[in-house]
mmCIF file of C-alpha atoms in Angstrom:
data_model
loop_
_atom_site.group_PDB
_atom_site.id
_atom_site.type_symbol
_atom_site.label_atom_id
_atom_site.label_comp_id
_atom_site.label_asym_id
_atom_site.label_seq_id
_atom_site.Cartn_x
_atom_site.Cartn_y
_atom_site.Cartn_z
ATOM 1 C CA MET A 12 -29.093 9.059 -7.351
ATOM 2 C CA TYR A 13 -28.498 9.213 -4.000
ATOM 3 C CA SER A 14 -24.676 8.891 -2.109
ATOM 4 C CA PHE A 15 -22.823 5.161 -1.525
ATOM 5 C CA ASN A 16 -19.800 4.189 -0.856
ATOM 6 C CA TYR A 17 -18.276 1.475 -3.550
ATOM 7 C CA ALA A 18 -15.636 -0.904 -3.202
ATOM 8 C CA ARG A 19 -14.179 -3.345 -5.497
ATOM 9 C CA VAL A 20 -13.584 -6.709 -4.636
ATOM 10 C CA LYS A 21 -11.304 -9.552 -5.943
ATOM 11 C CA SER A 22 -12.850 -12.847 -4.538
ATOM 12 C CA VAL A 23 -16.252 -14.249 -3.760
ATOM 13 C CA ALA A 24 -15.271 -14.293 -0.099
ATOM 14 C CA GLU A 25 -14.406 -10.849 -0.085
ATOM 15 C CA ALA A 26 -17.480 -10.317 -1.273
ATOM 16 C CA ALA A 27 -19.560 -12.011 0.903
ATOM 17 C CA ALA A 28 -17.695 -10.283 3.881
ATOM 18 C CA ALA A 29 -18.330 -6.667 2.713
ATOM 19 C CA LEU A 30 -21.889 -7.763 2.180
ATOM 20 C CA ALA A 31 -21.897 -8.820 5.773
ATOM 21 C CA LYS A 32 -21.018 -5.483 6.825
ATOM 22 C CA GLY A 33 -24.573 -4.127 6.642
ATOM 23 C CA GLU A 34 -27.838 -4.297 5.276
ATOM 24 C CA ASP A 35 -28.801 -2.420 2.620
ATOM 25 C CA VAL A 36 -25.304 -3.213 1.095
ATOM 26 C CA LYS A 37 -25.743 -4.424 -1.960
ATOM 27 C CA LEU A 38 -23.680 -5.915 -4.860
ATOM 28 C CA LEU A 39 -22.881 -5.091 -8.611
ATOM 29 C CA ALA A 40 -22.641 -6.844 -11.270
ATOM 30 C CA GLY A 41 -23.096 -5.114 -14.737
ATOM 31 C CA GLY A 42 -25.653 -2.912 -13.197
ATOM 32 C CA GLN A 43 -27.974 -2.595 -15.851
ATOM 33 C CA SER A 44 -31.159 -2.673 -13.766
ATOM 34 C CA LEU A 45 -29.808 -1.877 -10.508
ATOM 35 C CA ILE A 46 -28.074 2.080 -11.743
ATOM 36 C CA ALA A 47 -31.091 2.985 -13.458
ATOM 37 C CA THR A 48 -33.267 2.074 -10.392
ATOM 38 C CA MET A 49 -30.605 3.992 -8.099
ATOM 39 C CA LYS A 50 -31.217 6.884 -10.792
ATOM 40 C CA LEU A 51 -34.409 7.036 -10.438
ATOM 41 C CA ARG A 52 -34.292 6.912 -6.371
ATOM 42 C CA LEU A 53 -36.389 3.839 -6.107
ATOM 43 C CA SER A 54 -33.079 1.725 -4.787
ATOM 44 C CA LYS A 55 -30.929 3.206 -1.943
ATOM 45 C CA PRO A 56 -28.002 0.992 -1.367
ATOM 46 C CA SER A 57 -25.427 2.573 1.344
ATOM 47 C CA ASP A 58 -22.583 0.758 -0.485
ATOM 48 C CA LEU A 59 -22.033 -1.187 -3.764
ATOM 49 C CA ILE A 60 -19.845 -3.667 -3.868
ATOM 50 C CA ASP A 61 -18.439 -4.180 -7.340
ATOM 51 C CA LEU A 62 -18.346 -7.611 -8.531
ATOM 52 C CA GLY A 63 -16.558 -6.381 -11.969
ATOM 53 C CA THR A 64 -13.045 -7.798 -11.218
ATOM 54 C CA VAL A 65 -13.857 -10.928 -9.751
ATOM 55 C CA ALA A 66 -12.243 -13.300 -11.995
ATOM 56 C CA GLU A 67 -13.798 -16.213 -10.156
ATOM 57 C CA LEU A 68 -17.235 -15.719 -11.186
ATOM 58 C CA ARG A 69 -16.552 -15.725 -15.092
ATOM 59 C CA GLY A 70 -16.224 -18.439 -17.692
ATOM 60 C CA ILE A 71 -18.390 -21.110 -19.230
ATOM 61 C CA LYS A 72 -17.871 -24.708 -19.271
ATOM 62 C CA VAL A 73 -19.691 -27.929 -20.485
ATOM 63 C CA GLU A 74 -19.017 -30.836 -18.744
ATOM 64 C CA GLY A 75 -21.169 -34.286 -19.465
ATOM 65 C CA GLY A 76 -24.068 -32.509 -21.074
ATOM 66 C CA THR A 77 -23.943 -29.673 -18.296
ATOM 67 C CA VAL A 78 -23.318 -25.880 -19.490
ATOM 68 C CA THR A 79 -22.239 -24.028 -16.184
ATOM 69 C CA ILE A 80 -22.223 -20.518 -17.037
ATOM 70 C CA GLY A 81 -20.316 -17.993 -14.228
ATOM 71 C CA ALA A 82 -22.382 -15.125 -12.990
ATOM 72 C CA MET A 83 -20.405 -12.356 -14.556
ATOM 73 C CA MET A 84 -20.678 -13.422 -17.491
ATOM 74 C CA ARG A 85 -22.411 -10.796 -19.659
ATOM 75 C CA HIS A 86 -25.598 -11.206 -22.257
ATOM 76 C CA ALA A 87 -23.501 -10.900 -25.322
ATOM 77 C CA GLU A 88 -21.133 -13.317 -24.270
ATOM 78 C CA VAL A 89 -23.365 -16.086 -23.612
ATOM 79 C CA ALA A 90 -25.078 -15.172 -26.691
ATOM 80 C CA ALA A 91 -21.488 -15.504 -28.616
ATOM 81 C CA SER A 92 -20.236 -18.638 -27.013
ATOM 82 C CA ALA A 93 -19.303 -21.101 -29.357
ATOM 83 C CA GLU A 94 -20.014 -24.121 -26.633
ATOM 84 C CA VAL A 95 -23.507 -22.505 -25.748
ATOM 85 C CA LYS A 96 -24.373 -22.562 -29.309
ATOM 86 C CA LYS A 97 -23.438 -25.970 -29.760
ATOM 87 C CA ALA A 98 -25.073 -27.653 -26.491
ATOM 88 C CA ILE A 99 -28.437 -24.952 -26.043
ATOM 89 C CA PRO A 100 -28.448 -22.994 -29.027
ATOM 90 C CA ALA A 101 -32.004 -22.051 -27.530
ATOM 91 C CA LEU A 102 -30.155 -20.558 -24.237
ATOM 92 C CA ALA A 103 -27.796 -18.440 -26.301
ATOM 93 C CA ALA A 104 -30.920 -16.783 -28.604
ATOM 94 C CA LEU A 105 -32.183 -16.212 -25.625
ATOM 95 C CA ALA A 106 -29.681 -14.331 -24.172
ATOM 96 C CA GLY A 107 -28.963 -12.583 -27.635
ATOM 97 C CA SER A 108 -32.271 -11.278 -27.597
ATOM 98 C CA ILE A 109 -32.105 -9.495 -24.145
ATOM 99 C CA ALA A 110 -32.403 -5.811 -24.170
ATOM 100 C CA ASP A 111 -30.264 -4.079 -26.778
ATOM 101 C CA ARG A 112 -26.620 -4.685 -27.704
ATOM 102 C CA GLN A 113 -25.250 -1.855 -25.652
ATOM 103 C CA ILE A 114 -26.991 -3.727 -22.474
ATOM 104 C CA ARG A 115 -26.019 -7.292 -23.401
ATOM 105 C CA ASN A 116 -22.392 -5.856 -23.660
ATOM 106 C CA MET A 117 -22.765 -4.817 -19.599
ATOM 107 C CA GLY A 118 -25.579 -7.141 -18.241
ATOM 108 C CA THR A 119 -24.851 -10.240 -16.714
ATOM 109 C CA ILE A 120 -26.861 -13.827 -16.171
ATOM 110 C CA GLY A 121 -25.947 -13.625 -12.338
ATOM 111 C CA GLY A 122 -27.282 -9.808 -11.970
ATOM 112 C CA SER A 123 -30.598 -10.616 -14.445
ATOM 113 C CA VAL A 124 -31.081 -14.103 -12.140
ATOM 114 C CA ALA A 125 -30.596 -12.415 -8.577
ATOM 115 C CA HIS A 126 -32.914 -9.051 -9.409
ATOM 116 C CA ASN A 127 -35.692 -11.468 -10.871
ATOM 117 C CA ASP A 128 -37.692 -8.775 -13.181
ATOM 118 C CA PRO A 129 -41.011 -10.504 -13.711
ATOM 119 C CA SER A 130 -40.324 -9.325 -17.765
ATOM 120 C CA ALA A 131 -36.659 -10.785 -17.938
ATOM 121 C CA ASP A 132 -35.847 -13.272 -20.339
ATOM 122 C CA TYR A 133 -33.481 -15.738 -17.739
ATOM 123 C CA PRO A 134 -35.568 -17.017 -15.424
ATOM 124 C CA ALA A 135 -37.963 -18.317 -18.363
ATOM 125 C CA ALA A 136 -34.382 -20.100 -19.327
ATOM 126 C CA LEU A 137 -34.041 -21.399 -15.344
ATOM 127 C CA VAL A 138 -37.220 -22.530 -15.142
ATOM 128 C CA GLY A 139 -37.650 -24.061 -18.900
ATOM 129 C CA LEU A 140 -34.669 -25.972 -18.912
ATOM 130 C CA GLY A 141 -34.670 -27.174 -14.802
ATOM 131 C CA ALA A 142 -31.124 -25.339 -14.268
ATOM 132 C CA THR A 143 -29.668 -25.255 -11.162
ATOM 133 C CA VAL A 144 -28.209 -21.868 -9.007
ATOM 134 C CA GLN A 145 -24.810 -22.076 -7.448
ATOM 135 C CA THR A 146 -24.506 -19.961 -4.708
ATOM 136 C CA ASN A 147 -21.491 -19.552 -2.314
ATOM 137 C CA LYS A 148 -23.676 -21.006 0.275
ATOM 138 C CA ARG A 149 -25.486 -23.838 -1.296
ATOM 139 C CA LYS A 150 -27.056 -25.025 -4.559
ATOM 140 C CA ILE A 151 -31.116 -24.448 -5.658
ATOM 141 C CA ALA A 152 -33.077 -25.809 -8.417
ATOM 142 C CA ALA A 153 -34.767 -23.215 -10.204
ATOM 143 C CA ASP A 154 -37.989 -24.240 -9.383
ATOM 144 C CA ASP A 155 -37.475 -23.312 -5.880
ATOM 145 C CA PHE A 156 -35.019 -20.077 -6.667
ATOM 146 C CA PHE A 157 -37.966 -17.773 -8.136
ATOM 147 C CA LYS A 158 -40.381 -16.372 -5.237
ATOM 148 C CA GLY A 159 -42.385 -13.616 -7.498
ATOM 149 C CA MET A 160 -41.714 -10.243 -8.185
ATOM 150 C CA PHE A 161 -38.099 -9.327 -7.723
ATOM 151 C CA GLU A 162 -37.909 -11.800 -5.002
ATOM 152 C CA THR A 163 -35.835 -15.190 -5.262
ATOM 153 C CA ALA A 164 -34.804 -17.246 -2.288
ATOM 154 C CA LEU A 165 -31.519 -15.978 -1.960
ATOM 155 C CA GLN A 166 -30.659 -15.444 1.992
ATOM 156 C CA ALA A 167 -28.676 -12.334 3.329
ATOM 157 C CA GLY A 168 -25.128 -12.651 2.409
ATOM 158 C CA GLU A 169 -25.476 -15.127 -0.207
ATOM 159 C CA ILE A 170 -23.999 -14.316 -3.676
ATOM 160 C CA ILE A 171 -24.429 -16.467 -6.988
ATOM 161 C CA THR A 172 -21.603 -17.655 -8.277
ATOM 162 C CA ALA A 173 -22.846 -19.918 -11.420
ATOM 163 C CA VAL A 174 -25.850 -21.160 -13.101
ATOM 164 C CA SER A 175 -25.677 -25.095 -14.798
ATOM 165 C CA PHE A 176 -28.000 -25.801 -17.574
ATOM 166 C CA PRO A 177 -28.642 -29.210 -18.077
ATOM 167 C CA ALA A 178 -28.575 -29.887 -22.335
ATOM 168 C CA PRO A 179 -32.437 -30.495 -23.315
ATOM 169 C CA LYS A 180 -33.098 -32.754 -26.419
ATOM 170 C CA ARG A 181 -34.536 -29.954 -27.980
ATOM 171 C CA ALA A 182 -35.910 -26.447 -27.008
ATOM 172 C CA ALA A 183 -36.456 -22.679 -28.155
ATOM 173 C CA TYR A 184 -37.910 -19.330 -26.511
ATOM 174 C CA MET A 185 -40.337 -17.379 -28.080
ATOM 175 C CA LYS A 186 -40.910 -13.558 -26.663
ATOM 176 C CA PHE A 187 -43.532 -10.815 -27.603
ATOM 177 C CA LYS A 188 -41.747 -7.984 -26.600
ATOM 178 C CA ASN A 189 -42.252 -4.223 -26.014
ATOM 179 C CA PRO A 190 -40.761 -2.634 -29.031
ATOM 180 C CA ALA A 191 -38.842 0.128 -26.743
ATOM 181 C CA SER A 192 -37.644 -1.498 -24.048
ATOM 182 C CA ARG A 193 -37.374 -5.344 -25.327
ATOM 183 C CA TYR A 194 -38.653 -6.843 -22.396
ATOM 184 C CA ALA A 195 -41.135 -9.764 -22.456
ATOM 185 C CA ILE A 196 -44.504 -8.899 -22.465
ATOM 186 C CA VAL A 197 -44.711 -12.723 -22.991
ATOM 187 C CA GLY A 198 -42.077 -14.889 -23.241
ATOM 188 C CA VAL A 199 -41.996 -18.977 -23.392
ATOM 189 C CA PHE A 200 -39.763 -21.526 -23.109
ATOM 190 C CA VAL A 201 -40.371 -25.048 -24.161
ATOM 191 C CA ALA A 202 -37.834 -27.477 -23.530
ATOM 192 C CA GLU A 203 -37.865 -31.382 -24.068
ATOM 193 C CA THR A 204 -35.714 -32.622 -21.409
ATOM 194 C CA ALA A 205 -34.522 -35.743 -20.497
ATOM 195 C CA ALA A 206 -36.407 -35.395 -17.479
ATOM 196 C CA GLY A 207 -39.542 -34.496 -19.162
ATOM 197 C CA VAL A 208 -40.952 -31.984 -20.910
ATOM 198 C CA ARG A 209 -40.999 -28.165 -19.520
ATOM 199 C CA VAL A 210 -43.080 -24.971 -20.101
ATOM 200 C CA ALA A 211 -41.771 -21.918 -18.480
ATOM 201 C CA VAL A 212 -43.382 -18.543 -18.669
ATOM 202 C CA THR A 213 -42.151 -15.310 -18.106
ATOM 203 C CA GLY A 214 -43.625 -11.388 -18.264
ATOM 204 C CA ALA A 215 -47.178 -12.762 -18.004
ATOM 205 C CA ALA A 216 -47.382 -13.079 -14.523
ATOM 206 C CA PRO A 217 -45.638 -11.206 -11.129
ATOM 207 C CA GLY A 218 -42.964 -14.330 -11.380
ATOM 208 C CA VAL A 219 -41.910 -16.835 -13.967
ATOM 209 C CA PHE A 220 -44.283 -20.170 -13.657
ATOM 210 C CA ARG A 221 -44.734 -22.927 -15.627
ATOM 211 C CA VAL A 222 -48.251 -24.327 -17.382
ATOM 212 C CA PRO A 223 -48.073 -27.946 -16.276
ATOM 213 C CA GLU A 224 -51.087 -28.672 -18.559
ATOM 214 C CA MET A 225 -49.443 -27.845 -21.714
ATOM 215 C CA GLU A 226 -46.382 -29.914 -20.180
ATOM 216 C CA LYS A 227 -48.051 -33.439 -20.279
ATOM 217 C CA ALA A 228 -49.648 -32.621 -23.970
ATOM 218 C CA LEU A 229 -46.453 -32.132 -25.267
ATOM 219 C CA ALA A 230 -44.739 -35.140 -23.314
ATOM 220 C CA ALA A 231 -48.018 -37.256 -24.877
ATOM 221 C CA LYS A 232 -46.943 -35.281 -28.325
ATOM 222 C CA PHE A 233 -44.348 -32.805 -28.879
ATOM 223 C CA ALA A 234 -46.100 -30.785 -31.760
ATOM 224 C CA PRO A 235 -47.630 -27.112 -32.036
ATOM 225 C CA GLU A 236 -50.893 -28.537 -31.989
ATOM 226 C CA SER A 237 -50.701 -30.009 -28.856
ATOM 227 C CA VAL A 238 -50.568 -26.601 -27.080
ATOM 228 C CA ALA A 239 -52.780 -24.975 -29.349
ATOM 229 C CA ASN A 240 -56.071 -24.651 -27.804
ATOM 230 C CA ILE A 241 -54.723 -24.806 -24.434
ATOM 231 C CA LYS A 242 -55.606 -21.410 -22.228
ATOM 232 C CA ILE A 243 -54.437 -20.230 -19.557
ATOM 233 C CA PRO A 244 -56.933 -18.390 -17.239
ATOM 234 C CA ASP A 245 -56.197 -14.988 -16.773
ATOM 235 C CA LYS A 246 -56.688 -14.377 -13.284
ATOM 236 C CA GLY A 247 -53.544 -12.662 -11.489
ATOM 237 C CA LEU A 248 -51.930 -12.031 -14.538
ATOM 238 C CA ASN A 249 -50.032 -8.969 -14.973
ATOM 239 C CA SER A 250 -52.352 -5.748 -17.092
ATOM 240 C CA ASP A 251 -50.559 -2.477 -17.981
ATOM 241 C CA ILE A 252 -50.623 0.023 -20.524
ATOM 242 C CA HIS A 253 -48.652 -2.502 -22.559
ATOM 243 C CA ALA A 254 -51.270 -5.349 -22.409
ATOM 244 C CA LYS A 255 -53.969 -6.733 -20.134
ATOM 245 C CA ALA A 256 -54.322 -9.744 -18.382
ATOM 246 C CA ASP A 257 -56.999 -11.604 -20.972
ATOM 247 C CA TYR A 258 -54.487 -10.454 -23.864
ATOM 248 C CA ARG A 259 -51.447 -11.525 -22.166
ATOM 249 C CA ALA A 260 -53.387 -15.040 -21.321
ATOM 250 C CA HIS A 261 -53.646 -15.236 -25.135
ATOM 251 C CA LEU A 262 -49.833 -14.505 -25.819
ATOM 252 C CA VAL A 263 -49.039 -17.675 -23.705
ATOM 253 C CA THR A 264 -50.494 -20.039 -25.875
ATOM 254 C CA VAL A 265 -49.806 -18.308 -29.453
ATOM 255 C CA MET A 266 -46.039 -17.943 -27.998
ATOM 256 C CA ALA A 267 -45.737 -21.748 -26.782
ATOM 257 C CA LYS A 268 -46.771 -22.782 -30.281
ATOM 258 C CA ARG A 269 -44.467 -20.644 -32.049
ATOM 259 C CA ALA A 270 -41.857 -22.338 -29.492
ATOM 260 C CA VAL A 271 -42.898 -25.881 -29.591
ATOM 261 C CA GLU A 272 -42.620 -24.979 -33.986
ATOM 262 C CA ALA A 273 -38.935 -23.429 -33.285
ATOM 263 C CA ALA A 274 -37.725 -26.236 -31.207
ATOM 264 C CA LEU A 275 -38.793 -28.812 -33.612
ATOM 265 C CA ARG A 276 -37.292 -26.797 -36.695
ATOM 266 C CA GLY A 277 -34.166 -26.999 -34.231
ATOM 267 C CA MET B 7 -17.359 11.073 -0.303
ATOM 268 C CA THR B 8 -15.177 10.800 -3.194
ATOM 269 C CA VAL B 9 -12.873 8.431 -4.650
ATOM 270 C CA LYS B 10 -10.189 8.363 -7.463
ATOM 271 C CA VAL B 11 -10.553 7.080 -10.905
ATOM 272 C CA SER B 12 -8.492 6.452 -13.350
ATOM 273 C CA MET B 13 -8.720 5.016 -16.930
ATOM 274 C CA THR B 14 -7.507 5.335 -20.448
ATOM 275 C CA VAL B 15 -9.951 7.583 -22.621
ATOM 276 C CA ASN B 16 -8.662 8.156 -26.293
ATOM 277 C CA GLY B 17 -5.503 6.579 -26.173
ATOM 278 C CA LYS B 18 -4.435 9.178 -22.942
ATOM 279 C CA ALA B 19 -4.169 7.981 -19.511
ATOM 280 C CA VAL B 20 -6.913 10.272 -17.268
ATOM 281 C CA SER B 21 -7.429 10.409 -13.728
ATOM 282 C CA ALA B 22 -9.839 12.465 -10.981
ATOM 283 C CA GLU B 23 -11.563 12.452 -7.367
ATOM 284 C CA VAL B 24 -15.006 12.128 -8.018
ATOM 285 C CA GLU B 25 -18.531 11.021 -5.945
ATOM 286 C CA GLU B 26 -18.686 7.389 -6.503
ATOM 287 C CA ARG B 27 -22.508 8.445 -7.940
ATOM 288 C CA THR B 28 -20.702 9.853 -10.863
ATOM 289 C CA LEU B 29 -21.984 8.115 -13.777
ATOM 290 C CA LEU B 30 -19.650 7.425 -16.642
ATOM 291 C CA VAL B 31 -21.313 10.179 -18.948
ATOM 292 C CA ASN B 32 -20.591 12.636 -16.506
ATOM 293 C CA TYR B 33 -17.466 12.198 -15.807
ATOM 294 C CA ILE B 34 -16.421 12.078 -19.696
ATOM 295 C CA ARG B 35 -18.655 15.218 -20.721
ATOM 296 C CA GLU B 36 -17.838 17.693 -17.290
ATOM 297 C CA ASN B 37 -14.556 16.542 -16.038
ATOM 298 C CA LEU B 38 -12.876 15.888 -19.017
ATOM 299 C CA ARG B 39 -14.914 17.999 -21.601
ATOM 300 C CA LEU B 40 -15.314 15.600 -24.183
ATOM 301 C CA THR B 41 -18.981 16.492 -25.106
ATOM 302 C CA GLY B 42 -19.392 14.597 -28.094
ATOM 303 C CA THR B 43 -20.557 12.158 -26.206
ATOM 304 C CA HIS B 44 -24.594 12.762 -25.653
ATOM 305 C CA VAL B 45 -27.517 12.743 -22.858
ATOM 306 C CA GLY B 46 -30.274 11.961 -24.373
ATOM 307 C CA CYS B 47 -32.917 10.052 -22.290
ATOM 308 C CA ASP B 48 -30.946 9.303 -19.461
ATOM 309 C CA THR B 49 -32.668 5.598 -19.509
ATOM 310 C CA ALA B 50 -30.438 3.580 -21.066
ATOM 311 C CA GLN B 51 -32.907 3.376 -23.828
ATOM 312 C CA CYS B 52 -32.197 5.815 -27.207
ATOM 313 C CA GLY B 53 -28.234 5.127 -26.935
ATOM 314 C CA ALA B 54 -26.993 8.962 -27.690
ATOM 315 C CA CYS B 55 -24.291 8.078 -24.656
ATOM 316 C CA THR B 56 -22.445 5.120 -26.504
ATOM 317 C CA VAL B 57 -19.141 4.593 -26.291
ATOM 318 C CA HIS B 58 -16.730 1.772 -26.175
ATOM 319 C CA MET B 59 -15.754 0.312 -23.143
ATOM 320 C CA ASP B 60 -12.665 -2.242 -23.697
ATOM 321 C CA GLY B 61 -13.732 -2.388 -27.468
ATOM 322 C CA ARG B 62 -17.364 -2.753 -26.645
ATOM 323 C CA ALA B 63 -20.173 -0.775 -27.157
ATOM 324 C CA ILE B 64 -22.039 0.331 -23.720
ATOM 325 C CA LYS B 65 -24.465 2.903 -22.665
ATOM 326 C CA SER B 66 -22.221 5.691 -20.551
ATOM 327 C CA CYS B 67 -25.203 6.578 -18.714
ATOM 328 C CA ASN B 68 -26.181 3.762 -17.297
ATOM 329 C CA ILE B 69 -22.707 2.865 -15.431
ATOM 330 C CA VAL B 70 -21.079 4.502 -12.670
ATOM 331 C CA ALA B 71 -17.507 6.072 -13.560
ATOM 332 C CA MET B 72 -15.903 3.412 -11.530
ATOM 333 C CA GLN B 73 -17.142 0.636 -13.117
ATOM 334 C CA ALA B 74 -14.908 2.050 -15.976
ATOM 335 C CA GLU B 75 -11.769 2.065 -13.353
ATOM 336 C CA GLY B 76 -8.659 0.827 -15.523
ATOM 337 C CA ALA B 77 -10.739 0.670 -18.411
ATOM 338 C CA ASP B 78 -10.134 1.509 -22.138
ATOM 339 C CA ILE B 79 -12.608 4.138 -23.030
ATOM 340 C CA LEU B 80 -13.334 5.366 -26.839
ATOM 341 C CA THR B 81 -15.408 8.050 -27.467
ATOM 342 C CA ILE B 82 -16.263 10.059 -30.490
ATOM 343 C CA GLU B 83 -13.727 12.552 -30.459
ATOM 344 C CA GLY B 84 -11.323 9.615 -30.407
ATOM 345 C CA VAL B 85 -12.800 8.174 -33.230
ATOM 346 C CA ALA B 86 -11.031 9.849 -36.220
ATOM 347 C CA LYS B 87 -7.422 9.911 -36.964
ATOM 348 C CA PRO B 88 -5.258 12.916 -34.793
ATOM 349 C CA ASP B 89 -5.431 14.980 -38.452
ATOM 350 C CA GLY B 90 -8.887 14.813 -38.635
ATOM 351 C CA THR B 91 -9.353 11.883 -41.009
ATOM 352 C CA LEU B 92 -12.546 10.039 -40.771
ATOM 353 C CA ASN B 93 -12.732 6.552 -40.302
ATOM 354 C CA THR B 94 -14.530 4.275 -42.017
ATOM 355 C CA MET B 95 -17.448 4.421 -40.236
ATOM 356 C CA GLN B 96 -17.794 8.575 -40.121
ATOM 357 C CA GLU B 97 -16.774 8.379 -43.708
ATOM 358 C CA ALA B 98 -19.654 6.124 -44.656
ATOM 359 C CA PHE B 99 -22.146 8.322 -42.319
ATOM 360 C CA ARG B 100 -20.913 11.792 -44.066
ATOM 361 C CA GLU B 101 -21.329 9.995 -47.989
ATOM 362 C CA HIS B 102 -25.042 8.688 -47.225
ATOM 363 C CA HIS B 103 -25.770 11.733 -45.287
ATOM 364 C CA ALA B 104 -26.689 9.190 -42.409
ATOM 365 C CA LEU B 105 -27.709 12.345 -39.958
ATOM 366 C CA GLN B 106 -30.190 15.472 -39.706
ATOM 367 C CA CYS B 107 -29.751 16.777 -36.366
ATOM 368 C CA GLY B 108 -26.537 14.788 -35.692
ATOM 369 C CA PHE B 109 -27.801 14.378 -32.060
ATOM 370 C CA CYS B 110 -27.917 10.790 -32.005
ATOM 371 C CA THR B 111 -24.954 10.531 -34.371
ATOM 372 C CA PRO B 112 -21.728 9.980 -31.989
ATOM 373 C CA GLY B 113 -23.562 7.320 -30.395
ATOM 374 C CA MET B 114 -24.873 5.981 -33.963
ATOM 375 C CA VAL B 115 -21.379 5.815 -35.410
ATOM 376 C CA LEU B 116 -19.752 3.924 -32.169
ATOM 377 C CA SER B 117 -22.664 1.657 -31.939
ATOM 378 C CA ALA B 118 -22.162 0.581 -35.615
ATOM 379 C CA MET B 119 -18.574 0.246 -35.345
ATOM 380 C CA ASP B 120 -19.348 -2.692 -32.761
ATOM 381 C CA LEU B 121 -22.079 -3.908 -34.965
ATOM 382 C CA VAL B 122 -19.922 -4.347 -37.802
ATOM 383 C CA LYS B 123 -17.296 -5.915 -35.606
ATOM 384 C CA ASN B 124 -19.338 -8.659 -34.571
ATOM 385 C CA PHE B 125 -21.912 -8.923 -37.944
ATOM 386 C CA PRO B 126 -18.794 -8.145 -40.885
ATOM 387 C CA ASP B 127 -21.435 -8.735 -43.938
ATOM 388 C CA PRO B 128 -24.642 -7.810 -42.321
ATOM 389 C CA SER B 129 -27.969 -7.779 -44.253
ATOM 390 C CA GLU B 130 -30.070 -4.866 -43.971
ATOM 391 C CA ARG B 131 -32.683 -6.508 -41.476
ATOM 392 C CA GLU B 132 -29.352 -7.526 -38.855
ATOM 393 C CA ILE B 133 -28.674 -3.746 -38.741
ATOM 394 C CA ARG B 134 -31.892 -2.951 -38.130
ATOM 395 C CA GLU B 135 -32.653 -5.359 -35.226
ATOM 396 C CA GLN B 136 -28.946 -5.246 -33.877
ATOM 397 C CA LEU B 137 -29.305 -0.990 -33.809
ATOM 398 C CA ASP B 138 -31.900 -1.158 -31.625
ATOM 399 C CA GLY B 139 -30.399 0.391 -28.857
ATOM 400 C CA ASN B 140 -29.701 3.467 -30.708
ATOM 401 C CA LEU B 141 -32.683 5.971 -31.634
ATOM 402 C CA CYS B 142 -32.890 8.411 -34.059
ATOM 403 C CA ARG B 143 -35.754 11.577 -32.906
ATOM 404 C CA CYS B 144 -35.275 12.799 -37.144
ATOM 405 C CA THR B 145 -35.752 9.037 -38.030
ATOM 406 C CA GLY B 146 -33.226 9.272 -40.176
ATOM 407 C CA TYR B 147 -32.913 5.375 -40.294
ATOM 408 C CA HIS B 148 -32.931 4.659 -44.290
ATOM 409 C CA ASN B 149 -29.451 6.382 -44.580
ATOM 410 C CA ILE B 150 -28.207 5.215 -41.407
ATOM 411 C CA VAL B 151 -28.559 1.812 -42.522
ATOM 412 C CA LYS B 152 -26.988 2.732 -45.797
ATOM 413 C CA ALA B 153 -24.001 3.859 -44.100
ATOM 414 C CA ILE B 154 -23.437 0.856 -42.222
ATOM 415 C CA LYS B 155 -23.860 -1.236 -44.996
ATOM 416 C CA ALA B 156 -21.674 0.583 -47.635
ATOM 417 C CA ALA B 157 -19.207 0.939 -44.266
ATOM 418 C CA ALA B 158 -19.011 -2.693 -43.797
ATOM 419 C CA ALA B 159 -18.161 -3.752 -47.767
ATOM 420 C CA THR B 160 -15.311 -1.057 -47.244
ATOM 421 C CA MET B 161 -14.413 -2.647 -44.473
ATOM 422 C CA ARG B 162 -13.832 -6.290 -45.990
ATOM 423 C CA GLY B 163 -12.170 -4.982 -48.519
#
């Protein structure tokens, strides 16, 4: 790991001030991707601003059918939250399927969303549920937030403070995971929401994406057979040692079908 | 540059000047000389470096020591009673011969303690799923699973 300066902050305002001091200043949430990247010398921040003690980034609130999760909430906390389990069981289950237990005890929703790993689970939940990312400056719809591999709509000095999820009528997430890393080779989040049916895919492409054809078919009839014969083109999909593009395309259909089945089971 | 880090390890207050980039596992092994916490893969996959931070199992190779500032850390050296009496999980590992070479064992025990806290009556399937952050290169999983199931039963009383 390259050397860096370390600072702890107590508030979002303090973090924003520290972030403004240089281009290579980075925020440290749980660090489960960032520290690993730094150990491989793929990332070289000049300063790390640790958000571990920022109380205002903690907490889970349920108000009027919306679940708001503070950016520094750990995956294990979201998975175990009685409120999340009650309002959006699919979201609690997704959080409980990220990586392994030790990583879930450190990793945070804000960190995962800001990192936007193409194989991460949370982006599928945000886009699948039509969530809103709240920052210290504005609110950003999930559809506008994720910009492809490791890229987001976040601007310099912008800090994620929370993510708000409208509770759907029903939803489920199914992933075909890499057995070693537990990352999604393909993960599909299906939700029947007040604003219509949403189908979001992670792991398959350089970034999370929706499948309008499946959404249309499920809006007409929310049943597994509605998506069973919808194939997505493999052009532009990820292709690596774990799965070729055509296999990933195939998995999108299979995982979508299973997600619909799971959503109907409730 | 260095920075002062302070925490409680196995009930004892400790403090040192370390480089900011010092990983928690290196602080534990090299500064505190508590070498029961192992470095296996050094990429947050194998779980040999598992310790408890404020009661939660974490991988100490994947955080910097400063992230544990002010925290309560438990390593394998702090699990048994001071007189050497093994705790319930350690005793179950001994009883069921849940180790072969022993390299993964400290991480397995600490991970298993956290597992049973969250799943007081785990099924074999739950144990296997929830233990996926710990790898045993001897593939001694069968007896590890048995030991955890037995320890959970003992803890339930």
